[in-house]
GROMACS .gro file of C-alpha atoms in nm:
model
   60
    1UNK     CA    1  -0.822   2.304   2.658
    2UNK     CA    2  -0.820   1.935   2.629
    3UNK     CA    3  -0.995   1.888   2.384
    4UNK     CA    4  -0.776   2.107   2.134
    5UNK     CA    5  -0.457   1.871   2.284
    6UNK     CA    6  -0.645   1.578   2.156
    7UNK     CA    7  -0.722   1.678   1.800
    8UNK     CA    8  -0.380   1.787   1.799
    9UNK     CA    9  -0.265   1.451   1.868
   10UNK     CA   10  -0.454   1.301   1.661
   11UNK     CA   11  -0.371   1.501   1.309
   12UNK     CA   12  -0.025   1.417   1.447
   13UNK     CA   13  -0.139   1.035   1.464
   14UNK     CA   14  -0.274   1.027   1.088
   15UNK     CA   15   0.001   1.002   0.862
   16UNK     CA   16   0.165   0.747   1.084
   17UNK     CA   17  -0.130   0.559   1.116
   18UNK     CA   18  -0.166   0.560   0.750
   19UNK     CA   19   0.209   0.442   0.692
   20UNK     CA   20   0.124   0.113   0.891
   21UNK     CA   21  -0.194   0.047   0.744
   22UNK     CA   22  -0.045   0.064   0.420
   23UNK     CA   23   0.261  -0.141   0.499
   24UNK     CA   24   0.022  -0.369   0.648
   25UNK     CA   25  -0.216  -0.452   0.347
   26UNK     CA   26   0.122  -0.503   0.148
   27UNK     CA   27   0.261  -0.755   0.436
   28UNK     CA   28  -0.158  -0.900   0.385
   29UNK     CA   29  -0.154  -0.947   0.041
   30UNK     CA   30   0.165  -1.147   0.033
   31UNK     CA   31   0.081  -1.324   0.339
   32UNK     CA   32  -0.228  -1.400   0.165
   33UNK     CA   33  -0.092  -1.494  -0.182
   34UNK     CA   34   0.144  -1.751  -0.040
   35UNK     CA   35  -0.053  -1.910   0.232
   36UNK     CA   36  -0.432  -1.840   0.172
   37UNK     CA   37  -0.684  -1.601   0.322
   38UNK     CA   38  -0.819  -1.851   0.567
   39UNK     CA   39  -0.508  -1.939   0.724
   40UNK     CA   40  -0.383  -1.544   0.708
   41UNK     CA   41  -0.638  -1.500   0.899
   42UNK     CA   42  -0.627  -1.767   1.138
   43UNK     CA   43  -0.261  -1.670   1.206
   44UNK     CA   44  -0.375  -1.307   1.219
   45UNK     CA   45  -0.627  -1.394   1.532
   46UNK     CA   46  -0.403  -1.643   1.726
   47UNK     CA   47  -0.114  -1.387   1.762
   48UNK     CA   48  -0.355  -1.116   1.824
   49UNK     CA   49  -0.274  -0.850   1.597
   50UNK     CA   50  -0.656  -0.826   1.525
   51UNK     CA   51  -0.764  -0.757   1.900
   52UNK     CA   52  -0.483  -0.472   1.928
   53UNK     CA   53  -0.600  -0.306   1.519
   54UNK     CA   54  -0.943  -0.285   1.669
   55UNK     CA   55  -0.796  -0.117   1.972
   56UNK     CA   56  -0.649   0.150   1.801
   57UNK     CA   57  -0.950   0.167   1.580
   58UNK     CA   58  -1.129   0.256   1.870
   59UNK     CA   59  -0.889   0.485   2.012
   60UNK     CA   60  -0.923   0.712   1.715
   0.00000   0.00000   0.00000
């Protein structure tokens, strides 16, 4: 039923969802090496790529 078409999806969902979380520590780290971590950050909240990670955080 459903629920089988979710956990479908999802194992589908995991090695993509790995891909960008590794490609974004890498983008972090440099981001954080040439500007700081509290200004990473900042930048990181104002455009709201935080709000949307936590979304799909909470959609898994």
């Amino acid at each position: 039923g459903d629920g089988s078409l979710v956990s479908r999806n999802q194992r589908e969902m995991v090695p993509v969802a790995l891909t960008v979380v590794k490609y974004a520590l890498q983008a972090g780290i440099v981001a954080c090496q040439r500007m700081g971590v509290e200004i990473f950050l900042e930048q990181l909240f104002n455009r709201g790529f935080a709000s949307h990670f936590i979304w799909y955080m909470l959609w898994f």
